[in-house]
JSON list of C-alpha atoms in Angstrom, two decimals:
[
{"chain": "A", "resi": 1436, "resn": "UNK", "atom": "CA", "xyz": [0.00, 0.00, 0.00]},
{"chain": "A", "resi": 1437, "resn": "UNK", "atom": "CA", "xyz": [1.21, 3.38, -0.48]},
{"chain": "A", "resi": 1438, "resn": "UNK", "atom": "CA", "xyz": [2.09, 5.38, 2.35]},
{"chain": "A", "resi": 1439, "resn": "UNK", "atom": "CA", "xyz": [1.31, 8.85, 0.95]},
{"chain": "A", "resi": 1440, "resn": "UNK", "atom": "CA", "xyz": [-0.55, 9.82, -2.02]},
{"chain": "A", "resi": 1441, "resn": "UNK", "atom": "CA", "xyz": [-1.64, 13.27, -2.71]},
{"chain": "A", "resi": 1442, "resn": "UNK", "atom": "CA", "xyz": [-5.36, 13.06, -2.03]},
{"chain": "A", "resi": 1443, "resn": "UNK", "atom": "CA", "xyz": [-6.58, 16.59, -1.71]},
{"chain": "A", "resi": 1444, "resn": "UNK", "atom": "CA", "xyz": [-6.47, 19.84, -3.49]},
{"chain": "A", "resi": 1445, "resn": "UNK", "atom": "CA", "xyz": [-4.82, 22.62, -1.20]},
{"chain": "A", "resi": 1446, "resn": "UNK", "atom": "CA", "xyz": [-7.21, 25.27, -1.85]},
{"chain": "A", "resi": 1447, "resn": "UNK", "atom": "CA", "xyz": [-10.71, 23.58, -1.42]},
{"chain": "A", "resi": 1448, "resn": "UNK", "atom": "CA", "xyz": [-13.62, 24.66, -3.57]},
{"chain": "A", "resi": 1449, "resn": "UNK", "atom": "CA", "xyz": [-11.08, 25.73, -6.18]},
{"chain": "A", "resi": 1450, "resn": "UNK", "atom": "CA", "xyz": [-12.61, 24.54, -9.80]},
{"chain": "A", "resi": 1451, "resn": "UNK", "atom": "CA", "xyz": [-10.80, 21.81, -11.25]},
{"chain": "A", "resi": 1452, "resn": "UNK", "atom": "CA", "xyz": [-10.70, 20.46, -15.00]},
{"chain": "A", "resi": 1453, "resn": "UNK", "atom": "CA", "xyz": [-10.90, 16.90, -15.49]},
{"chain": "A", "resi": 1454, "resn": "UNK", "atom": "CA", "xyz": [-7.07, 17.11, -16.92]},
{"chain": "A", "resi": 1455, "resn": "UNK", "atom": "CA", "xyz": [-5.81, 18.80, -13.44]},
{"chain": "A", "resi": 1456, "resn": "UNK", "atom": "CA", "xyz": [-7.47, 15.92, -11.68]},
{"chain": "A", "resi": 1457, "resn": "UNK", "atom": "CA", "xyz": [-6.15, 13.17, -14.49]},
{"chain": "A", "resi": 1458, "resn": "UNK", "atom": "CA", "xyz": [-2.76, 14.63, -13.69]},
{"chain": "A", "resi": 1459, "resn": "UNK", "atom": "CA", "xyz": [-3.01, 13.63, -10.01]},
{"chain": "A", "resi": 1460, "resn": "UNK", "atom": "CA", "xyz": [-4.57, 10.12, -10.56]},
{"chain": "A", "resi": 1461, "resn": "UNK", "atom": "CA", "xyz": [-1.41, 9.29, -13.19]},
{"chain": "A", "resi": 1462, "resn": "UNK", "atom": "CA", "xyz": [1.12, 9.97, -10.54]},
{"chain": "A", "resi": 1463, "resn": "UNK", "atom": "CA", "xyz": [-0.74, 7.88, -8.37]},
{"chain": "A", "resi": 1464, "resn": "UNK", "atom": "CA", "xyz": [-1.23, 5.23, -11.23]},
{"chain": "A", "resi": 1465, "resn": "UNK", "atom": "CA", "xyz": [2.98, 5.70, -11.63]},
{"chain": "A", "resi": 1466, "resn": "UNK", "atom": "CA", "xyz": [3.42, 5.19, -7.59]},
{"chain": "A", "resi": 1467, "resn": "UNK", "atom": "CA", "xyz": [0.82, 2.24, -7.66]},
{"chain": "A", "resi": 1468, "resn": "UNK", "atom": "CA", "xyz": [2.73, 0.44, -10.93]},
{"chain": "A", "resi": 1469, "resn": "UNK", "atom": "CA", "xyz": [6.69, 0.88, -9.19]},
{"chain": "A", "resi": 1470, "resn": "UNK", "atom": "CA", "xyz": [4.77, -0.18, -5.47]},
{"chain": "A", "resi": 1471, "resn": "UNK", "atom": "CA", "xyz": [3.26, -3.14, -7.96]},
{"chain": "A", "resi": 1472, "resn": "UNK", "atom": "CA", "xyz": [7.00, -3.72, -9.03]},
{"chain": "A", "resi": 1473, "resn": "UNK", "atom": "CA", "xyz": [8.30, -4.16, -5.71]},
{"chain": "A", "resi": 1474, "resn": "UNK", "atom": "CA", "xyz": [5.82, -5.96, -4.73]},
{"chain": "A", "resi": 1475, "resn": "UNK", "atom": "CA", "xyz": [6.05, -8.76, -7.17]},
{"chain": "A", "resi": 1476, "resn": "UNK", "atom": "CA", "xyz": [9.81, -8.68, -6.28]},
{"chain": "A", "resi": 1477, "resn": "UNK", "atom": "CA", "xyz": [9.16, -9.16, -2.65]},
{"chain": "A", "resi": 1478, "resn": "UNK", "atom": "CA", "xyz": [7.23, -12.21, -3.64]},
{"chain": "A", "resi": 1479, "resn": "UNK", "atom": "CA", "xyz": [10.08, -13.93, -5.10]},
{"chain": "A", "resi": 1480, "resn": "UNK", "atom": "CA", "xyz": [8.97, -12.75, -9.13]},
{"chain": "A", "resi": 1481, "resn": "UNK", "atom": "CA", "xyz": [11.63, -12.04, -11.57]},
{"chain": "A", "resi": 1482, "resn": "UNK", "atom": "CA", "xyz": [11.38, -8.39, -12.86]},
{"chain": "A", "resi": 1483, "resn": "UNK", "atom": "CA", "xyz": [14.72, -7.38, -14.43]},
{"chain": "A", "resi": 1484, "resn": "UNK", "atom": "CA", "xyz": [15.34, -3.93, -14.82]},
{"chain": "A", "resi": 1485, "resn": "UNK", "atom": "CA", "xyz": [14.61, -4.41, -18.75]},
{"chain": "A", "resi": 1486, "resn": "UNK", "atom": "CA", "xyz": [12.14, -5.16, -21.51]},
{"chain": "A", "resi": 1487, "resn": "UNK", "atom": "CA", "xyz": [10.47, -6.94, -19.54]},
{"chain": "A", "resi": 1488, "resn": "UNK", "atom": "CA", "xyz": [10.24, -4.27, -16.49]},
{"chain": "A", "resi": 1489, "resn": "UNK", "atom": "CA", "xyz": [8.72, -2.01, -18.80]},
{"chain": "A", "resi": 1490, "resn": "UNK", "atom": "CA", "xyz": [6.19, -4.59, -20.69]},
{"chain": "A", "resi": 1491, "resn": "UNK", "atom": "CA", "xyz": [5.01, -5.43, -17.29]},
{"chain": "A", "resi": 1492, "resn": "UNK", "atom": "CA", "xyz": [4.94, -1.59, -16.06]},
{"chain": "A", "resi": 1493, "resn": "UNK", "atom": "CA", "xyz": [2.40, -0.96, -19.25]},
{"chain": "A", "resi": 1494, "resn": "UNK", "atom": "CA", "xyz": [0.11, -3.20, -18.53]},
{"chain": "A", "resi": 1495, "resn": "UNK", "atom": "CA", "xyz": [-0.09, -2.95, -15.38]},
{"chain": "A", "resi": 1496, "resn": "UNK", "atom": "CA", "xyz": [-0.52, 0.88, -15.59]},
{"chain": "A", "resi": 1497, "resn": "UNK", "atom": "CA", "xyz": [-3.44, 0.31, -18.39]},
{"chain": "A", "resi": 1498, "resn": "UNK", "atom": "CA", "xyz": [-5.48, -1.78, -15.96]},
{"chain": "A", "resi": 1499, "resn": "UNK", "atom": "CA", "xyz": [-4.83, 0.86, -13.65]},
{"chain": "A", "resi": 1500, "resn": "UNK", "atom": "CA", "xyz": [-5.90, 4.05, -16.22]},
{"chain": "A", "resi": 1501, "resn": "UNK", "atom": "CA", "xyz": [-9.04, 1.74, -17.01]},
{"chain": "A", "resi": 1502, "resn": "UNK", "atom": "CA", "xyz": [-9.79, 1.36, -13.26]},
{"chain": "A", "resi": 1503, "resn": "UNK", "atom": "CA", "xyz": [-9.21, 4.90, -12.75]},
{"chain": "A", "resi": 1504, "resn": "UNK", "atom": "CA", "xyz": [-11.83, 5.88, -16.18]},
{"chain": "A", "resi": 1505, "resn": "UNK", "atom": "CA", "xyz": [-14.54, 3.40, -14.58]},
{"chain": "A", "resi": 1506, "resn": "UNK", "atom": "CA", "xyz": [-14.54, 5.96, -11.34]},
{"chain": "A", "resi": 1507, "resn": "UNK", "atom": "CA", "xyz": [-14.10, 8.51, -13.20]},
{"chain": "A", "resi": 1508, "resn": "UNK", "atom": "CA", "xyz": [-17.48, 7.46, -15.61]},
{"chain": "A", "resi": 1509, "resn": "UNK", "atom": "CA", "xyz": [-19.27, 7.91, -11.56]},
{"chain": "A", "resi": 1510, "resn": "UNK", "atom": "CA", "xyz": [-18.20, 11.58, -11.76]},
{"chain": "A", "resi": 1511, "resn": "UNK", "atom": "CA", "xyz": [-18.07, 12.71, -14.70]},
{"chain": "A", "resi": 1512, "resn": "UNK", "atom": "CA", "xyz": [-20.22, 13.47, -17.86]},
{"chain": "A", "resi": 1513, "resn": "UNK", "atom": "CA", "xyz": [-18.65, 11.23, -20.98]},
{"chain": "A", "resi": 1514, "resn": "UNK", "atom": "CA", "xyz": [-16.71, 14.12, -23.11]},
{"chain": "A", "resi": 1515, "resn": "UNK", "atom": "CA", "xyz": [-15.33, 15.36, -19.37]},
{"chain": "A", "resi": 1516, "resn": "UNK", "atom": "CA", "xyz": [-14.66, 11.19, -18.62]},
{"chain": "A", "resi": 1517, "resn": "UNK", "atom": "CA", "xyz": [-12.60, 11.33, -22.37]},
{"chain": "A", "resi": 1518, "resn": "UNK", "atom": "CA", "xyz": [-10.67, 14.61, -21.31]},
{"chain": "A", "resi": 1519, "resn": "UNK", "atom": "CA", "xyz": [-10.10, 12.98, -17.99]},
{"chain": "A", "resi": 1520, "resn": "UNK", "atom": "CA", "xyz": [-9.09, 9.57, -19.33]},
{"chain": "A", "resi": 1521, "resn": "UNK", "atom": "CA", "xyz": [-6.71, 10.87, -22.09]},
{"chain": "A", "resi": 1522, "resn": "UNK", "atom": "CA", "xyz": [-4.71, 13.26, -20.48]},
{"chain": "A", "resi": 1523, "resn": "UNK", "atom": "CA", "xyz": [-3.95, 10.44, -17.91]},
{"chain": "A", "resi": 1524, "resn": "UNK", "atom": "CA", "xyz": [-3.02, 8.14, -20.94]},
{"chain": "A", "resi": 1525, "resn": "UNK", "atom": "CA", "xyz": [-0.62, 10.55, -22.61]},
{"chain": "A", "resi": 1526, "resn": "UNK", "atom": "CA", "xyz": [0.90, 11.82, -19.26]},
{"chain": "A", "resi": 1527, "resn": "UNK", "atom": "CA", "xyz": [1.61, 7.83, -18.16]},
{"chain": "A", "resi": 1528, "resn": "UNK", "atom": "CA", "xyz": [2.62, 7.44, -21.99]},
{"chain": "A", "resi": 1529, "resn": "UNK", "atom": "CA", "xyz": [5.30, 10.30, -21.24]},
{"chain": "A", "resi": 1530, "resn": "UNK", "atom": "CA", "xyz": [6.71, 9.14, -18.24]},
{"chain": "A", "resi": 1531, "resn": "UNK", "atom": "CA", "xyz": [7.01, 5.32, -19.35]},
{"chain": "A", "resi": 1532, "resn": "UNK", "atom": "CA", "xyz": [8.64, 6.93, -22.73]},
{"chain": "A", "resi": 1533, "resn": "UNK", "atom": "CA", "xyz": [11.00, 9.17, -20.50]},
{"chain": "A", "resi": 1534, "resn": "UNK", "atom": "CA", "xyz": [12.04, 6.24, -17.94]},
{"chain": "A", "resi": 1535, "resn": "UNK", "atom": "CA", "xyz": [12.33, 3.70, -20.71]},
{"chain": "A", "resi": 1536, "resn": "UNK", "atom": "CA", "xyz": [14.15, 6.16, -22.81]},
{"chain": "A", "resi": 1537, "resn": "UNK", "atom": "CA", "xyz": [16.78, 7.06, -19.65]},
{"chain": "A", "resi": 1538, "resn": "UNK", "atom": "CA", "xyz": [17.18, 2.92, -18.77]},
{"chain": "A", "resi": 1539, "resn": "UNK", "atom": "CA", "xyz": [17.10, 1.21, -22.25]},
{"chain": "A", "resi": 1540, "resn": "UNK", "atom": "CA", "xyz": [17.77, 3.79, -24.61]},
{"chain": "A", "resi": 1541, "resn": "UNK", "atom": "CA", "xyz": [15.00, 3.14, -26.29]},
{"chain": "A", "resi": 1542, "resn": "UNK", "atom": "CA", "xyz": [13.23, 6.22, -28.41]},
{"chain": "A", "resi": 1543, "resn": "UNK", "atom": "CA", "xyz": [11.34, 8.47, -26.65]},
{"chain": "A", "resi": 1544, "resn": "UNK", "atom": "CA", "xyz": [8.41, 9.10, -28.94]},
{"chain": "A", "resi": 1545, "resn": "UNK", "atom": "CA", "xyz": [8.28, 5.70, -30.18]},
{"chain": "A", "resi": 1546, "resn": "UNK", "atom": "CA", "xyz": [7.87, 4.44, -26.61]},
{"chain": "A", "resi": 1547, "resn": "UNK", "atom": "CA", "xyz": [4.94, 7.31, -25.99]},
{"chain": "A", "resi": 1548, "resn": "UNK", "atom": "CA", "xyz": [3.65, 5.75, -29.38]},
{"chain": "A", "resi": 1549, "resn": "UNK", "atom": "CA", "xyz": [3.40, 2.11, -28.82]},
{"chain": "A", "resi": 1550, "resn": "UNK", "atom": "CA", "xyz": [2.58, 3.14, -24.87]},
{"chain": "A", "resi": 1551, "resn": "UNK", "atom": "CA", "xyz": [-0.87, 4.91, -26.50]},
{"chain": "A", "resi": 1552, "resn": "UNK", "atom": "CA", "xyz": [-1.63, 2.01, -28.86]},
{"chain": "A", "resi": 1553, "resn": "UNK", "atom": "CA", "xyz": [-1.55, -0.61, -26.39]},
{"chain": "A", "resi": 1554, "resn": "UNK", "atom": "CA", "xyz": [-4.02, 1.07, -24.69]},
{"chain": "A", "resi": 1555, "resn": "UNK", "atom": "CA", "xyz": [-5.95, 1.42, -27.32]},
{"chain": "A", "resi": 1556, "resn": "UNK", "atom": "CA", "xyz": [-5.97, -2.00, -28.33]},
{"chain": "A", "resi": 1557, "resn": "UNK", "atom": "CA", "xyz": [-6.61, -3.54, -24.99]},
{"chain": "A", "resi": 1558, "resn": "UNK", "atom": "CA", "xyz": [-9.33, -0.23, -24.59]},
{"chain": "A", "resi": 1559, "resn": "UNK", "atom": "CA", "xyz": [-12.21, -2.92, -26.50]},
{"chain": "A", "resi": 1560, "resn": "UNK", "atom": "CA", "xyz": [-11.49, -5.79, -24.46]},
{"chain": "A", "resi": 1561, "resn": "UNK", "atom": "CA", "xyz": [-11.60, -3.38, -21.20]},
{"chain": "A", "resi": 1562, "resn": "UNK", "atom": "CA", "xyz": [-15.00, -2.50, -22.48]},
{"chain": "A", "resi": 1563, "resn": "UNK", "atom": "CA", "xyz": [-16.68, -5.52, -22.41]},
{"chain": "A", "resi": 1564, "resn": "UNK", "atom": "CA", "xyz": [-15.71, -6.45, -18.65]},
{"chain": "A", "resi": 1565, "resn": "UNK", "atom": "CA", "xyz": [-17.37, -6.01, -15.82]},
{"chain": "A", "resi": 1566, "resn": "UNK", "atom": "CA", "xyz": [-16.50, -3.37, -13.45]},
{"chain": "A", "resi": 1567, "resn": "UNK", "atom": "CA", "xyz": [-18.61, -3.65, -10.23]},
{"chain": "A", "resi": 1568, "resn": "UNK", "atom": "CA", "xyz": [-19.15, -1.48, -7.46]},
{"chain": "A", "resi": 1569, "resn": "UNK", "atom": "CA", "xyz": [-16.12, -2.79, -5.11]},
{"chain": "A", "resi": 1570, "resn": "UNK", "atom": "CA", "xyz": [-13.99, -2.53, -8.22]},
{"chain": "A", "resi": 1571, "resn": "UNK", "atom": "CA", "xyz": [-12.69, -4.83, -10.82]},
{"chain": "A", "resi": 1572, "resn": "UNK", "atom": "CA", "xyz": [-14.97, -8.01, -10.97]},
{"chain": "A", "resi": 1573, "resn": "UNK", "atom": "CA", "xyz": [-12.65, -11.32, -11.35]},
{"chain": "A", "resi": 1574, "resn": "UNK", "atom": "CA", "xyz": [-12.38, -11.26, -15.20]},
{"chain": "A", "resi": 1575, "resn": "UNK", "atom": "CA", "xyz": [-11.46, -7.63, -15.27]},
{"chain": "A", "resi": 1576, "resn": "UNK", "atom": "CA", "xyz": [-8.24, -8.13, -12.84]},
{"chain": "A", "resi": 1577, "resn": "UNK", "atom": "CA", "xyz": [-7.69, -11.12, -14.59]},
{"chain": "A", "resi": 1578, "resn": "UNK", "atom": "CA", "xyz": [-7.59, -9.73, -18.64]},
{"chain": "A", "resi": 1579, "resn": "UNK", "atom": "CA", "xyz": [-4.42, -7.62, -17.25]},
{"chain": "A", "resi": 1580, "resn": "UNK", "atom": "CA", "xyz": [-3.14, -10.78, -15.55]},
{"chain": "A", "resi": 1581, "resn": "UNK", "atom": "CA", "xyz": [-3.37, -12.73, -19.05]},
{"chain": "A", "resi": 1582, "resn": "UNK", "atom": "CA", "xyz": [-1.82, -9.53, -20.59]},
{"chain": "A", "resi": 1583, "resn": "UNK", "atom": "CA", "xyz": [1.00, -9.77, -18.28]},
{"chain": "A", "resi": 1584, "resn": "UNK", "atom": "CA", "xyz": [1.98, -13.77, -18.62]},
{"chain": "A", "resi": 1585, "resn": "UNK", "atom": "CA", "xyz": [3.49, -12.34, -21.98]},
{"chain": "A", "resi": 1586, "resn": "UNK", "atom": "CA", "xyz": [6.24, -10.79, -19.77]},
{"chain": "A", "resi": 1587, "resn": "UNK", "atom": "CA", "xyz": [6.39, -13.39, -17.08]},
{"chain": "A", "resi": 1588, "resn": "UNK", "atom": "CA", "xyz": [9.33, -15.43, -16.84]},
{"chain": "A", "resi": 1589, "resn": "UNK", "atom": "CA", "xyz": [8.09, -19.35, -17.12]},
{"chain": "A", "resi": 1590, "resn": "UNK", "atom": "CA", "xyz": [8.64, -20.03, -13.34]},
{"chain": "A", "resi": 1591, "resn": "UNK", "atom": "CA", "xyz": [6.47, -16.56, -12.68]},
{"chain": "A", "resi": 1592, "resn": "UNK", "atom": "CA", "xyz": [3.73, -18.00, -14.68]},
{"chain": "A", "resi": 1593, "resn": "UNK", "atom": "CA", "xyz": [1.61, -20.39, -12.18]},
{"chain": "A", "resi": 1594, "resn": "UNK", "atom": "CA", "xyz": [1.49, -17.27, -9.84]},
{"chain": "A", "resi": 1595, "resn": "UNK", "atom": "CA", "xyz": [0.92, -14.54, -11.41]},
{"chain": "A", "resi": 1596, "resn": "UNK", "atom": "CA", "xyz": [-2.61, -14.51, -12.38]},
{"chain": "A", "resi": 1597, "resn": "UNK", "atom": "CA", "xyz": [-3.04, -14.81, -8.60]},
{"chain": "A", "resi": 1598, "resn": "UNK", "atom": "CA", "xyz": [-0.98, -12.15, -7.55]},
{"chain": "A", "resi": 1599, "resn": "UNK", "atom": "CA", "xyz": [-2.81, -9.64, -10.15]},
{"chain": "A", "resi": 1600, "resn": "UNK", "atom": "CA", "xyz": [-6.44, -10.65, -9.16]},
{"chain": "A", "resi": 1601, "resn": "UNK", "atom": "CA", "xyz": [-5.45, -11.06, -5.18]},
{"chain": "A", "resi": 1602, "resn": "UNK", "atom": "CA", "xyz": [-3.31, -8.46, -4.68]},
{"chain": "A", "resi": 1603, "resn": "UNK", "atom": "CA", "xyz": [-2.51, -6.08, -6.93]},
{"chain": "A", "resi": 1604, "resn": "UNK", "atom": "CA", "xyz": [-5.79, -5.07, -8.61]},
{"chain": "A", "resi": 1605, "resn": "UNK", "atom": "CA", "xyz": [-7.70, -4.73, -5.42]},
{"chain": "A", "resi": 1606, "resn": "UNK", "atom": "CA", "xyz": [-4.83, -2.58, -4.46]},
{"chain": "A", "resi": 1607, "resn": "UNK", "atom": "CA", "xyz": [-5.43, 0.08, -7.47]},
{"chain": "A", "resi": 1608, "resn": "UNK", "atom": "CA", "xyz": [-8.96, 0.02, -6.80]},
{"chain": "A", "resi": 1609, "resn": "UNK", "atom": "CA", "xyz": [-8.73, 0.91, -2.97]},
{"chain": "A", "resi": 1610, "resn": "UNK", "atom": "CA", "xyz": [-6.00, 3.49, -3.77]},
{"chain": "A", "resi": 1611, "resn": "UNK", "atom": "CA", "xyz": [-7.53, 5.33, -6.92]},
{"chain": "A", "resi": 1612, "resn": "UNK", "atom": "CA", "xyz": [-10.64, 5.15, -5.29]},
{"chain": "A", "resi": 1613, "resn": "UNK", "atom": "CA", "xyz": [-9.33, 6.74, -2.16]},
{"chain": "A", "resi": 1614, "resn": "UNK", "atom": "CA", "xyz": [-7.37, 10.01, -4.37]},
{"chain": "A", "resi": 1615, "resn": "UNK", "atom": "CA", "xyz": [-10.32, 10.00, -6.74]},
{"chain": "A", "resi": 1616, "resn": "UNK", "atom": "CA", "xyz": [-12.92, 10.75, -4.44]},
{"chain": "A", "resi": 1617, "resn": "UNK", "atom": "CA", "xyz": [-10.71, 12.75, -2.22]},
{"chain": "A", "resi": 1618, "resn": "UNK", "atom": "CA", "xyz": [-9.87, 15.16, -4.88]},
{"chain": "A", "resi": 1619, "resn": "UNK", "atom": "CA", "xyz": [-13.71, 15.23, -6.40]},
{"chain": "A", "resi": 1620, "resn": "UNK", "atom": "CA", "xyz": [-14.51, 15.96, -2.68]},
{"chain": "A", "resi": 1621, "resn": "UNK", "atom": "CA", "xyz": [-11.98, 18.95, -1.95]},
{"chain": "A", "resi": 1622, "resn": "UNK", "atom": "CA", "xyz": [-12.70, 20.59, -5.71]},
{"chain": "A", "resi": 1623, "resn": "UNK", "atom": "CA", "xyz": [-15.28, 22.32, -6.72]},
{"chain": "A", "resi": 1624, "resn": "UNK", "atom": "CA", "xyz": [-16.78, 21.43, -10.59]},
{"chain": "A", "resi": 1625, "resn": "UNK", "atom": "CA", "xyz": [-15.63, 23.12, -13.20]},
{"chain": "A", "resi": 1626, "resn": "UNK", "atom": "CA", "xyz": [-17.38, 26.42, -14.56]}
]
């Protein structure tokens, strides 16, 4: 669990825009995903510092900006729900792009690229699960579990869907539920 995440806006009452809020709730998803990281790592999973650190990272951080857009939908009208949910895309996009970048090498905008069309792709198949009011129903935790196996090491395999669907999705929920409706709570809508 995180020990501190920014929950609450400073000045209370103050109008916020769904992007200003989005902003919050993908440092969160960024604290949640490296928390995720160590997690696994405490739990005797292999997560090199590589390809594979980042592959997991992604998905992991797209269940956690699809968790975030389901709470989001409870607050927000759809077009402020889009704003919301794609400025917390492109911001996570830029700061797996500008980690990967720093550890690998790897191109910055071509990371930010293929960060944004994995979520995209996996966007459909988010859609169709069930999201209930505690959170993530099982097959919802478990998609991003599936997605994940692809970066598993083969001894990781047999445990991670449990890990995901135990642990670290109910996790996200609690948390981004927690900042989410602490910020909606200490802002005021937006004019």
């Amino acid at each position: 669990m995180l020990k501190r995440t920014r929950s609450r806006w400073f000045e209370r009452g103050k109008p916020r825009t769904p992007e200003a809020i989005a902003s919050v709730a993908a440092f969160t998803a960024w604290r949640l995903a490296l928390e995720s990281i160590k997690r696994m790592r405490r739990a005797q999973f292999e997560i090199e510092a590589d390809a594979q650190y980042f592959a997991y990272l992604r998905d992991y951080l797209i269940l956690v900006i699809h968790i975030a857009d389901r709470l989001a939908a409870q607050k927000y009208a759809p077009e402020q729900r889009v704003a919301f949910t794609t400025a917390m895309v492109k911001r996570l996009a830029v700061l797996q792009a500008e980690n990967q970048s720093r550890l690998l090498g790897d191109d910055e905008a071509t990371v930010r690229r293929a960060f944004i069309d994995a979520f995209n792709e996996q966007a459909d198949d988010y859609a169709t699960l069930d999201f209930g009011a505690a959170g993530p129903l099982f097959p919802f935790a478990r998609y991003c579990a599936h997605r994940l196996l692809d970066a598993a090491s083969e001894r990781d395999r047999a445990w991670l869907i449990e890990q995901i669907v135990s642990i670290e999705a109910p996790e996200a929920v609690h948390t981004l539920r927690q900042v989410i409706d602490n910020l909606f709570a200490t802002a005021s809508p937006p004019s």
